[in-house]
Coordinates of C-alpha atoms and ligand atoms in Angstrom, one line a residue:
M1 CA -0.3 0.1 -0.1
S2 CA 1.3 3.3 -0.7
Q3 CA 2.2 6.0 1.6
R4 CA 0.0 8.7 -0.1
L5 CA -3.2 6.2 0.1
S6 CA -2.4 4.9 4.1
I7 CA -2.5 8.8 5.2
A8 CA -5.7 9.8 3.1
I9 CA -7.4 6.5 5.1
F10 CA -6.1 7.6 8.0
A11 CA -7.4 10.8 7.3
I12 CA -11.2 10.0 6.5
V13 CA -10.9 7.9 9.7
M14 CA -10.3 10.4 11.9
A15 CA -12.4 12.7 9.8
A16 CA -15.0 10.4 11.2
L17 CA -14.7 9.4 14.3
P18 CA -16.5 12.1 16.1
L19 CA -19.4 11.6 13.5
I20 CA -20.4 8.4 15.1
P21 CA -23.1 8.5 17.2
E22 CA -23.2 8.1 20.9
M23 CA -19.9 8.9 20.8
P24 CA -18.5 9.8 24.3
P25 CA -17.7 13.1 24.7
Y26 CA -14.5 11.9 26.4
W27 CA -13.4 10.5 24.3
I28 CA -12.9 12.9 21.9
V29 CA -11.4 15.0 24.9
L30 CA -9.0 11.8 24.7
L31 CA -8.1 12.1 20.7
D32 CA -7.7 16.3 21.5
N33 CA -4.8 14.8 23.8
I34 CA -3.2 12.6 21.4
G35 CA -3.1 15.2 18.9
L36 CA -1.9 17.9 20.6
A37 CA 0.7 14.8 21.8
A38 CA 1.8 13.4 19.2
L39 CA 2.5 17.0 17.3
V40 CA 5.2 17.4 19.7
A41 CA 6.5 13.9 19.7
M42 CA 6.6 13.8 15.8
G43 CA 9.4 16.7 16.2
L44 CA 11.5 14.3 18.9
V45 CA 11.3 11.9 16.2
L46 CA 13.2 14.1 14.1
L47 CA 14.9 15.1 17.0
T48 CA 15.9 12.2 18.7
G49 CA 15.4 8.6 16.6
V50 CA 16.2 10.2 13.5
G51 CA 18.7 13.1 14.4
G52 CA 20.3 11.7 17.5
L53 CA 19.8 14.6 19.6
T54 CA 18.0 13.5 23.1
S55 CA 15.6 16.5 24.6
F56 CA 14.1 16.8 27.4
G57 CA 13.0 20.2 26.9
Q58 CA 10.6 19.9 24.5
A59 CA 7.4 21.0 26.2
A60 CA 9.2 24.6 26.8
F61 CA 8.9 25.4 23.3
C62 CA 5.1 24.2 23.7
G63 CA 5.0 26.7 26.4
F64 CA 6.2 29.7 23.9
G65 CA 3.9 28.5 21.2
A66 CA 0.8 28.6 24.1
Y67 CA 2.4 31.5 26.1
T68 CA 2.8 34.1 22.8
T69 CA -1.0 33.5 21.4
A70 CA -2.4 33.9 25.0
V71 CA -0.5 37.3 25.6
L72 CA -1.3 38.3 22.0
T73 CA -5.0 37.5 21.8
T74 CA -5.7 38.9 25.6
Q75 CA -3.4 41.3 26.0
Y76 CA -3.4 42.7 22.5
G77 CA -6.6 41.3 21.2
L78 CA -4.9 40.0 18.1
S79 CA -6.8 37.2 16.3
P80 CA -5.9 34.0 17.0
W81 CA -4.9 33.4 13.2
L82 CA -3.0 35.9 13.2
S83 CA -1.0 35.0 16.4
L84 CA -0.4 31.7 15.3
P85 CA 2.2 32.6 12.7
A86 CA 3.6 34.6 15.6
S87 CA 3.9 31.4 17.9
L88 CA 5.5 29.8 15.4
V89 CA 8.0 32.1 14.9
V90 CA 8.9 31.9 19.1
S91 CA 9.2 28.9 19.3
G92 CA 11.3 29.0 15.9
I93 CA 13.6 31.5 17.1
A94 CA 13.6 29.9 21.1
A95 CA 15.2 27.0 19.1
V96 CA 17.4 28.5 17.2
I97 CA 19.3 30.5 20.5
L98 CA 18.6 27.5 22.6
G99 CA 19.9 25.1 20.0
I100 CA 23.1 27.0 19.1
V101 CA 23.8 26.5 22.4
T102 CA 22.9 23.2 22.8
V103 CA 24.2 21.8 19.8
R104 CA 27.6 22.1 20.7
L105 CA 27.0 20.4 23.3
S106 CA 28.4 16.1 22.7
G107 CA 27.5 12.8 24.4
H108 CA 25.6 12.8 27.8
Y109 CA 25.9 17.0 28.5
L110 CA 23.6 17.6 25.4
P111 CA 20.1 15.5 27.3
L112 CA 21.3 17.4 30.7
G113 CA 21.4 20.7 28.7
T114 CA 18.1 20.1 27.2
L115 CA 16.7 19.4 30.8
A116 CA 18.5 22.5 32.4
W117 CA 17.1 24.9 29.7
G118 CA 13.6 22.6 30.5
I119 CA 13.6 23.6 34.4
G120 CA 14.9 26.5 34.2
L121 CA 11.9 28.3 31.3
Y122 CA 9.3 26.8 33.5
Y123 CA 11.0 29.1 36.4
L124 CA 10.9 31.8 34.1
F125 CA 7.2 31.1 32.8
S126 CA 5.5 31.2 36.4
K127 CA 7.6 33.7 37.7
L128 CA 7.2 36.4 34.9
E129 CA 4.4 39.0 35.8
F130 CA 3.5 39.4 31.9
L131 CA 2.7 35.7 31.7
G132 CA 0.4 35.7 35.2
R133 CA 3.2 34.1 37.0
N134 CA 2.3 30.8 38.5
D135 CA -1.8 31.6 37.7
G136 CA -1.1 32.1 33.9
I137 CA -3.0 33.4 31.4
G138 CA -7.0 33.3 31.2
R139 CA -10.4 34.1 29.3
V140 CA -7.8 32.9 25.6
P141 CA -10.4 33.4 23.3
P142 CA -11.3 30.2 21.2
L143 CA -10.6 29.9 17.2
Q144 CA -13.5 30.7 15.1
I145 CA -14.0 30.6 11.6
G146 CA -16.7 33.0 10.4
S147 CA -19.3 32.7 12.6
Y148 CA -18.1 29.0 14.1
R149 CA -17.0 29.0 17.0
M150 CA -14.1 25.8 18.5
L151 CA -15.6 26.1 22.1
D152 CA -15.7 22.7 22.6
A153 CA -13.8 19.7 22.4
G154 CA -15.6 18.1 19.4
S155 CA -15.1 21.4 17.4
I156 CA -11.3 21.9 17.9
Y157 CA -10.7 18.4 17.0
Y158 CA -10.8 19.4 13.1
A159 CA -8.5 22.1 13.5
I160 CA -6.3 19.6 16.0
W161 CA -5.8 16.6 13.7
V162 CA -5.5 18.8 10.5
A163 CA -2.5 20.1 12.0
V164 CA -1.3 16.7 13.2
I165 CA -1.5 15.0 9.8
A166 CA 0.0 18.5 7.6
S167 CA 2.5 18.1 10.2
A168 CA 3.3 14.2 9.6
I169 CA 3.3 15.0 5.5
L170 CA 5.5 18.1 6.1
T171 CA 8.0 15.9 7.9
L172 CA 7.9 13.1 6.3
N173 CA 8.8 14.7 2.9
L174 CA 11.6 16.2 4.7
L175 CA 12.7 13.2 6.0
D176 CA 12.4 11.1 2.3
S177 CA 15.0 14.1 0.3
R178 CA 18.7 15.9 -0.3
T179 CA 18.0 17.6 3.4
G180 CA 16.8 14.2 5.3
R181 CA 19.4 12.5 3.8
G182 CA 21.7 14.7 5.7
I183 CA 19.8 14.7 8.8
R184 CA 19.4 10.8 9.0
A185 CA 23.1 10.7 8.4
L186 CA 23.3 12.7 11.7
R187 CA 23.2 9.5 14.6
R188 CA 25.4 7.4 13.0
G189 CA 27.2 8.9 9.7
H190 CA 28.2 12.2 10.1
I191 CA 32.0 12.2 9.7
A192 CA 31.0 10.6 6.1
A193 CA 27.9 13.0 5.3
E194 CA 30.4 16.2 6.5
A195 CA 32.9 15.0 4.2
F196 CA 30.5 14.8 1.1
G197 CA 29.1 18.6 2.0
V198 CA 26.6 17.8 4.0
A199 CA 26.7 21.1 6.4
T200 CA 25.9 18.7 9.6
G201 CA 26.0 21.6 11.9
C202 CA 22.6 23.2 10.3
S203 CA 21.1 20.3 9.8
K204 CA 20.8 20.3 13.8
L205 CA 20.1 23.0 13.9
L206 CA 17.0 22.9 11.3
V207 CA 15.9 19.5 13.5
F208 CA 15.9 22.0 16.2
I209 CA 13.9 24.3 14.6
H210 CA 11.3 21.6 13.1
A211 CA 10.8 19.9 16.5
A212 CA 9.9 23.2 18.5
V213 CA 7.9 24.7 16.0
L214 CA 6.0 21.5 15.9
A215 CA 5.9 21.7 19.4
G216 CA 5.1 25.8 19.5
L217 CA 1.9 24.6 17.5
S218 CA 0.6 22.5 20.0
G219 CA 1.7 25.0 22.2
W220 CA -0.8 27.4 20.0
L221 CA -4.1 24.5 19.8
Y222 CA -3.3 23.5 24.1
A223 CA -4.3 26.9 24.5
H224 CA -7.2 27.9 22.5
F225 CA -8.2 24.3 23.9
Q226 CA -8.1 24.8 27.8
R227 CA -8.7 28.6 26.7
S228 CA -6.5 29.5 29.4
V229 CA -2.1 29.1 30.3
M230 CA -0.4 27.6 32.9
P231 CA 3.1 27.0 33.3
T232 CA 2.6 23.5 34.9
P233 CA 2.3 21.5 31.6
F234 CA 5.3 23.4 30.2
G235 CA 7.6 21.9 32.5
A236 CA 10.7 19.1 32.9
Q237 CA 8.2 16.2 34.0
A238 CA 6.0 17.0 30.7
G239 CA 9.3 17.1 28.8
I240 CA 10.0 14.4 30.2
E241 CA 6.6 12.5 29.0
Y242 CA 7.0 13.7 25.7
L243 CA 10.1 11.8 25.0
F244 CA 8.7 8.9 26.2
V245 CA 5.8 9.1 23.9
A246 CA 8.5 9.7 21.0
V247 CA 10.5 6.3 22.5
V248 CA 7.1 4.1 23.0
G249 CA 6.3 4.4 19.5
G250 CA 9.2 4.1 18.0
A251 CA 11.4 7.1 18.0
G252 CA 12.6 6.5 14.4
Y253 CA 9.0 6.9 13.0
V254 CA 7.0 9.7 11.7
W255 CA 3.8 7.1 12.9
G256 CA 5.4 6.3 15.8
G257 CA 5.1 9.7 17.6
V258 CA 1.2 9.6 16.8
L259 CA 1.2 6.1 17.8
G260 CA 2.8 6.7 20.9
A261 CA 0.7 9.7 21.8
A262 CA -2.4 7.7 21.7
I263 CA -1.0 4.4 23.9
V264 CA 0.7 7.2 26.7
V265 CA -2.4 9.5 26.4
V266 CA -4.9 6.3 27.0
L267 CA -2.8 4.1 29.2
K268 CA -2.8 6.4 31.8
E269 CA -6.2 7.7 31.2
V270 CA -7.4 4.2 32.1
L271 CA -5.3 3.6 34.7
Q272 CA -6.4 6.9 36.6
G273 CA -9.9 5.9 35.7
Y274 CA -9.8 2.1 36.7
L275 CA -6.8 1.8 39.4
P276 CA -8.3 3.5 42.4
L277 CA -11.2 1.7 41.8
I278 CA -9.4 -1.5 42.0
F279 CA -6.7 -0.7 44.9
G280 CA -9.0 2.1 46.8
G281 CA -7.7 5.6 46.6
Q282 CA -4.3 4.7 47.6
G283 CA -3.0 7.7 44.9
Q284 CA -0.1 7.7 42.7
L285 CA -0.6 4.0 42.0
E286 CA -1.2 4.9 38.9
I287 CA 1.9 6.6 38.2
I288 CA 3.7 3.3 39.2
V289 CA 1.4 1.3 37.2
F290 CA 2.3 3.3 34.3
G291 CA 5.8 3.2 34.0
I292 CA 6.0 -0.9 34.5
M293 CA 3.9 -1.3 31.4
L294 CA 5.9 2.1 29.7
V295 CA 9.2 -0.2 30.3
A296 CA 7.3 -3.6 29.3
L297 CA 6.2 -2.5 26.3
V298 CA 10.0 -0.8 25.3
Q299 CA 11.0 -4.6 26.7
L300 CA 8.5 -6.1 23.7
A301 CA 9.1 -3.8 21.1
P302 CA 12.7 -2.2 21.6
G303 CA 12.4 0.2 18.7
G304 CA 9.2 1.1 19.7
V305 CA 6.1 0.1 18.9
W306 CA 4.9 1.0 15.2
P307 CA 7.9 -0.9 13.4
W308 CA 6.9 -3.9 15.5
L309 CA 3.5 -3.0 13.6
V310 CA 4.4 -2.4 10.9
G311 CA 6.6 -5.4 11.0
L312 CA 2.6 -7.8 11.5
L313 CA 1.6 -6.2 8.3
P314 CA 1.4 -9.1 5.5
F315 CA 2.3 -6.5 3.2
K316 CA 5.7 -4.3 2.8
D317 CA 6.2 -1.3 0.8
K318 CA 8.2 -1.6 -2.5
T319 CA 10.5 1.1 -3.0
Q320 CA 10.4 2.2 -7.0
R321 CA 13.9 2.3 -8.6
P322 CA 14.6 5.6 -9.4
D323 CA 14.9 5.9 -13.6
T324 CA 18.2 5.8 -14.7
S325 CA 17.7 8.2 -17.4
I326 CA 17.7 11.4 -15.9
A327 CA 21.1 13.4 -16.5
L328 CA 22.6 15.0 -13.3
A329 CA 24.4 18.3 -14.1
V330 CA 28.2 17.8 -13.8
P331 CA 29.9 20.2 -11.6
A332 CA 32.1 23.1 -13.6
R333 CA 35.8 22.6 -12.2
A334 CA 38.5 24.6 -13.5
A335 CA 40.3 22.6 -15.9
A336 CA 43.6 21.3 -13.9
P337 CA 47.0 23.2 -15.3
A338 CA 49.5 21.0 -16.6
G339 CA 51.7 18.8 -14.4
P340 CA 50.7 16.7 -11.1
L341 CA 46.9 16.6 -10.2
L342 CA 47.9 16.1 -6.6
R343 CA 51.0 17.9 -4.9
I344 CA 51.8 17.0 -1.2
D345 CA 55.0 19.3 -0.1
N346 CA 56.6 18.2 3.4
A347 CA 53.3 17.4 5.0
R348 CA 53.7 16.7 8.4
K349 CA 51.1 15.8 11.7
Q350 CA 52.1 16.1 14.9
F351 CA 50.0 14.1 17.5
G352 CA 51.3 15.4 20.8
G353 CA 54.7 13.5 20.8
V354 CA 53.6 11.5 17.5
T355 CA 55.0 12.7 13.9
A356 CA 52.5 10.6 12.4
V357 CA 53.6 12.0 9.2
N358 CA 57.1 13.5 8.9
D359 CA 57.6 15.9 6.1
V360 CA 56.5 13.5 3.4
S361 CA 56.4 15.1 -0.1
F362 CA 54.5 13.2 -3.2
D363 CA 53.0 13.1 -6.8
V364 CA 49.8 12.3 -8.1
G365 CA 49.5 12.7 -11.9
A366 CA 47.0 13.1 -13.8
K367 CA 45.4 9.4 -15.5
E368 CA 47.3 7.6 -12.4
I369 CA 46.8 5.1 -9.6
L370 CA 49.1 5.7 -7.1
A371 CA 49.3 2.7 -4.1
L372 CA 50.5 4.5 -1.1
I373 CA 51.4 1.4 1.3
G374 CA 53.9 0.6 4.9
P375 CA 53.0 -1.5 7.8
N376 CA 50.3 -0.1 10.5
G377 CA 50.4 2.7 11.6
A378 CA 52.6 4.2 9.2
G379 CA 50.8 7.3 8.7
K380 CA 48.5 6.2 5.7
S381 CA 45.4 7.0 7.0
T382 CA 46.6 10.8 8.4
T383 CA 48.3 11.1 4.8
F384 CA 44.5 10.9 3.8
N385 CA 43.1 13.2 6.2
L386 CA 45.5 15.5 5.4
I387 CA 44.5 16.1 2.1
T388 CA 41.0 15.7 2.5
G389 CA 40.8 18.3 5.2
V390 CA 39.9 16.1 8.1
L391 CA 42.6 17.2 9.8
K392 CA 44.8 20.3 10.0
A393 CA 48.2 19.5 9.1
T394 CA 50.9 20.7 11.1
S395 CA 53.1 22.1 8.3
G396 CA 53.6 21.6 4.5
K397 CA 51.4 22.4 1.8
V398 CA 49.0 19.8 -0.5
T399 CA 48.0 21.9 -3.9
F400 CA 44.9 20.1 -5.7
A401 CA 44.9 21.5 -9.9
G402 CA 46.9 23.9 -9.2
Q403 CA 45.2 25.5 -5.5
P404 CA 46.3 25.3 -2.1
I405 CA 44.3 23.3 -0.1
I406 CA 45.9 23.1 3.0
D407 CA 43.4 24.8 5.3
A408 CA 40.5 24.5 3.4
A409 CA 37.5 23.0 4.9
P410 CA 36.5 19.0 4.1
Q411 CA 33.2 20.2 1.9
T412 CA 35.6 22.7 -0.2
I413 CA 38.0 20.0 -1.3
T414 CA 35.4 18.2 -1.9
Q415 CA 33.1 20.0 -4.3
L416 CA 37.1 21.2 -5.9
G417 CA 37.4 17.2 -7.1
I418 CA 38.7 15.2 -4.3
A419 CA 36.1 12.4 -3.2
R420 CA 37.3 9.7 -0.5
T421 CA 36.2 6.0 0.9
F422 CA 37.3 5.4 4.8
Q423 CA 39.1 2.8 6.5
H424 CA 36.6 2.0 9.1
V425 CA 33.5 1.6 6.8
K426 CA 31.1 5.3 7.8
L427 CA 27.8 4.3 6.2
V428 CA 24.2 4.5 7.7
P429 CA 23.7 1.3 8.4
D430 CA 19.8 2.0 8.7
M431 CA 19.7 3.7 5.4
T432 CA 18.9 2.0 1.9
V433 CA 21.9 1.3 -0.9
L434 CA 20.9 4.2 -3.0
E435 CA 20.0 6.7 -0.5
N436 CA 23.6 6.2 1.1
V437 CA 25.6 6.3 -2.2
A438 CA 23.1 9.7 -2.8
I439 CA 24.8 11.4 -0.4
G440 CA 27.8 11.3 -2.4
A441 CA 26.0 13.7 -4.5
H442 CA 24.6 15.9 -2.1
L443 CA 26.9 19.0 -3.1
R444 CA 25.6 18.6 -6.8
G445 CA 22.0 19.0 -5.7
R446 CA 19.7 22.8 -4.7
S447 CA 16.9 21.9 -2.8
G448 CA 16.7 22.8 0.9
A449 CA 14.5 22.0 3.3
V450 CA 11.3 23.8 2.9
A451 CA 11.1 23.0 -0.9
S452 CA 12.0 19.1 0.5
M453 CA 8.5 19.7 3.1
L454 CA 6.4 21.2 -0.5
R455 CA 7.7 18.4 -2.9
L456 CA 9.6 21.2 -4.8
D457 CA 12.2 19.2 -4.9
R458 CA 11.0 16.5 -6.8
A459 CA 13.3 17.4 -10.4
D460 CA 16.2 18.0 -8.4
E461 CA 15.8 14.7 -6.1
A462 CA 15.2 12.6 -8.9
A463 CA 18.2 13.6 -10.9
L464 CA 20.5 13.1 -7.6
L465 CA 19.0 9.7 -7.1
A466 CA 19.9 8.8 -11.0
E467 CA 23.7 9.5 -10.2
A468 CA 23.5 7.3 -7.6
A469 CA 21.6 4.5 -9.5
R470 CA 24.0 4.6 -12.1
Q471 CA 27.0 4.6 -10.0
I472 CA 25.9 2.0 -8.0
E473 CA 24.9 -0.1 -11.1
R474 CA 28.7 1.1 -12.6
V475 CA 30.1 -0.8 -9.2
G476 CA 28.0 -3.5 -9.9
L477 CA 25.9 -4.0 -7.0
G478 CA 22.5 -3.1 -9.1
D479 CA 20.6 -5.7 -7.0
Q480 CA 21.6 -4.5 -3.6
I481 CA 20.3 -0.4 -4.0
D482 CA 17.2 -0.9 -2.1
Q483 CA 19.1 -3.2 0.8
L484 CA 20.0 -1.7 3.9
A485 CA 23.2 -0.9 3.7
G486 CA 24.0 -2.4 7.4
S487 CA 22.6 -5.7 5.7
L488 CA 25.1 -6.4 3.0
S489 CA 29.2 -7.9 4.0
L490 CA 31.8 -6.0 5.0
G491 CA 33.0 -6.2 1.3
Q492 CA 30.0 -4.8 -0.3
Q493 CA 29.6 -2.4 1.5
R494 CA 33.4 -0.7 1.5
I495 CA 31.8 -0.9 -2.5
V496 CA 29.3 0.9 -1.6
E497 CA 31.3 3.9 -0.1
I498 CA 33.3 4.2 -3.9
A499 CA 29.9 4.4 -5.6
R500 CA 29.0 6.9 -3.2
A501 CA 32.7 8.7 -3.6
L502 CA 31.8 8.6 -7.8
C503 CA 28.7 10.5 -6.9
V504 CA 30.9 13.2 -6.9
N505 CA 32.6 13.1 -9.8
P506 CA 35.6 13.2 -8.7
M507 CA 39.1 14.0 -10.3
L508 CA 41.1 12.1 -7.6
L509 CA 39.6 9.1 -5.8
L510 CA 41.4 8.5 -2.8
L511 CA 40.4 4.7 -1.4
D512 CA 41.5 3.8 1.8
E513 CA 42.3 -0.4 2.0
P514 CA 39.4 -0.7 -0.9
A515 CA 40.0 -4.6 -0.8
A516 CA 39.8 -5.3 2.6
G517 CA 37.6 -8.1 3.3
L518 CA 36.9 -8.4 -0.4
R519 CA 36.5 -12.5 -2.0
H520 CA 38.9 -13.2 -4.5
M521 CA 36.8 -12.4 -7.7
E522 CA 35.8 -9.2 -5.7
K523 CA 38.8 -7.6 -5.9
Q524 CA 39.7 -8.6 -9.5
R525 CA 36.2 -7.0 -10.7
L526 CA 37.7 -4.2 -8.2
A527 CA 40.9 -3.8 -9.7
A528 CA 39.2 -3.9 -13.1
L529 CA 36.3 -0.9 -12.0
L530 CA 39.6 1.0 -10.9
R531 CA 41.9 1.0 -14.4
Q532 CA 38.6 1.7 -15.8
L533 CA 38.0 4.6 -14.0
R534 CA 41.5 5.9 -14.8
D535 CA 41.6 4.9 -18.6
G536 CA 38.4 7.1 -18.1
G537 CA 40.8 10.2 -16.7
M538 CA 40.5 9.6 -13.3
S539 CA 43.5 9.9 -10.8
V540 CA 43.4 7.3 -7.8
L541 CA 45.6 7.3 -3.9
L542 CA 45.1 4.1 -2.5
V543 CA 45.4 2.4 0.7
E544 CA 46.2 -1.2 0.8
H545 CA 47.8 -3.6 2.6
D546 CA 47.3 -6.2 -0.7
M547 CA 50.4 -6.5 -2.3
G548 CA 49.5 -8.7 -4.8
F549 CA 46.8 -6.1 -5.8
V550 CA 48.7 -3.2 -5.4
M551 CA 51.6 -4.8 -7.3
D552 CA 49.6 -5.7 -10.3
L553 CA 47.3 -2.0 -10.3
A554 CA 49.3 0.5 -9.2
D555 CA 51.1 2.8 -11.9
R556 CA 53.5 3.6 -9.0
I557 CA 53.7 3.0 -5.2
V558 CA 54.7 5.8 -2.2
V559 CA 56.4 3.5 0.8
L560 CA 55.8 5.3 3.9
D561 CA 57.7 4.1 7.8
F562 CA 57.1 5.7 10.8
G563 CA 55.4 8.6 9.1
T564 CA 58.7 8.6 6.7
K565 CA 58.6 8.3 2.7
I566 CA 61.3 5.3 2.3
A567 CA 60.8 4.8 -1.3
E568 CA 58.9 6.0 -4.2
G569 CA 58.3 4.2 -7.6
V570 CA 56.9 1.8 -10.4
P571 CA 55.6 -1.5 -8.5
D572 CA 59.0 -3.5 -9.9
A573 CA 61.4 -1.5 -8.1
I574 CA 59.4 -1.5 -5.0
K575 CA 59.6 -4.7 -4.8
S576 CA 63.2 -4.7 -4.8
N577 CA 63.8 -2.0 -3.1
P578 CA 66.5 -3.3 0.3
D579 CA 64.6 -0.5 2.7
V580 CA 61.2 -1.8 2.1
I581 CA 61.6 -5.6 2.4
R582 CA 63.5 -4.5 5.6
A583 CA 60.5 -2.0 6.9
Y584 CA 58.3 -4.8 6.2
L585 CA 60.1 -7.9 7.9
G586 CA 60.5 -5.4 10.3
A587 CA 56.7 -5.1 11.1
T588 CA 56.0 -9.1 11.4
A589 CA 58.8 -9.8 13.3
Ligands
ADP1 P1 48.0 4.0 9.1 O1 46.8 4.0 8.5 O2 49.4 4.0 8.1 O3 47.6 3.0 9.3 P2 47.7 5.9 11.1 O4 47.8 7.3 9.7 O5 46.2 5.3 11.1 O6 48.3 5.0 10.5 O7 48.1 6.4 12.1 C1 49.7 6.7 12.1 C2 50.4 7.0 13.2 O8 49.4 7.9 14.0 C3 50.0 5.8 14.3 O9 50.9 5.8 15.5 C4 48.6 6.5 15.1 O10 48.3 5.9 16.6 C5 48.9 7.6 15.1 N1 47.2 8.3 14.9 C6 46.5 8.8 14.2 N2 45.5 9.4 14.1 C7 45.8 9.8 15.5 C8 44.7 10.5 16.9 N3 43.4 10.8 15.9 N4 45.4 10.6 18.1 C9 46.6 10.6 18.3 N5 47.4 10.0 17.2 C10 46.5 9.5 16.1
MG2 MG1 45.3 3.4 7.9

């Protein structure tokens, strides 16, 4: 079943629910509360489940949305519809400010930081005079369309659920796009994503803002639903509950947020209603039972209830294969001047007392396969990181196509036409091969977040995916195109990395141990591919331990030992070089 059809059916069901005769009004209140929580949880799905940024402070953004509209409508007489953009903008600006401060925190400090502002903002809301301190703001006007006033739970129901469904569609669209791939790479592949030009700092800030605006929307609806605003629902405890909602539903899935909201809201209501009847009026018992049931749910379905439910369905979504006939514009690059394509001139890198690369110089010519070899720890990967801008050199120069690149950012270097693979494979395991490879073409696309949400990016996106599919075919992984990258063998994952690098349309390809983990036949196919790329005009610099592979493939070889270049020459000369033999024998002795 297509996603569109599922959403349409869901929307029809939700629209019909209140029309059921004799539906207890109290159920409608529950559905309203589910919708309000779903909006916040959906933001958390993006922020925490997909982006990996755990936030305990999301309720505070509901507060920004709710208080903004309460102040503007009661104190300035603004119509609620006019205060809606204000509520969203205030939440968004708060997210930018808090996001810039918080996103820099790493590890456990980030969730702790969000908890801190969750608590801090609660006190701010409850202490400010113009927000009514602990009493809050009353007499918030209802939403109104013409003479239709949304005074009760039944009439605001539609406003809430239109907001939920529209937000879900926009969020799903965002995730399924060029920007979305950058977001989905944040949690488990940000180094690679950065190397291919994803501005990960901006992506993080974007999900912060998106999540905050959704929470602000929930707060705005809440204010006009309750018709009053008080600080309590915007405190840290509520923030923790929202996180719970997202985790229970399935923090990686937009619909998981909605389902989680339904589970938690209903469970809480049922427990509050029935437990006192069973156990007498012993207060607080429901919180304990509630906690136990949630822990049990998370045990039963560790990824959340949504993916577990979807796994039970008999039909599976088929991913569409991209139309590979769509062309992607070739990036404009300055023609390389005569002379070597890449020149490394006395490059040096020290890590404290360790000199990983010790004044190394060598060139890579046009249409040349150059192998960099040496025992473990010789400084090969560090040399790669100096060339690609991942590490800053202590001293020395690197020139590419006549331009100095020693202090350039990885993104600039990629744009100039250097693409790489990693010694330790860096793919996003829960994205398909196609999506992973498409990250390589990131800089060749243009569409941003807003265009993606509104689906204005389809032509751009089709061209990116077509390019990714062509490169996957080229490296011989066409059959695996819609499998999850994490399900492939390590050898195949290395080949996926090559396809991703080829999406840059590079002039120079840097491969760090590409043949490791490949079987004999696969190595031969890889060698044939690399020769074909060279003959097509590309230069290749590779690090490899398989000597048979290197001697057979490389045009020239540079040998490093303890960070120092000890030899350089054609394979036959290297084979018989006494220094090289000594370095290798020394390393294995
Ligand atoms: P190779 O790829 O040739 O096996 P590397 O370039 O990974 O070698 O490492 C060269 C030397 O630099 C090693 O001694 C390694 O321990 C050290 N080194 C590499 N990266 C770092 C780092 N980030 N911090 C400190 N030392 C490092
Ligand atoms: Mg290495």
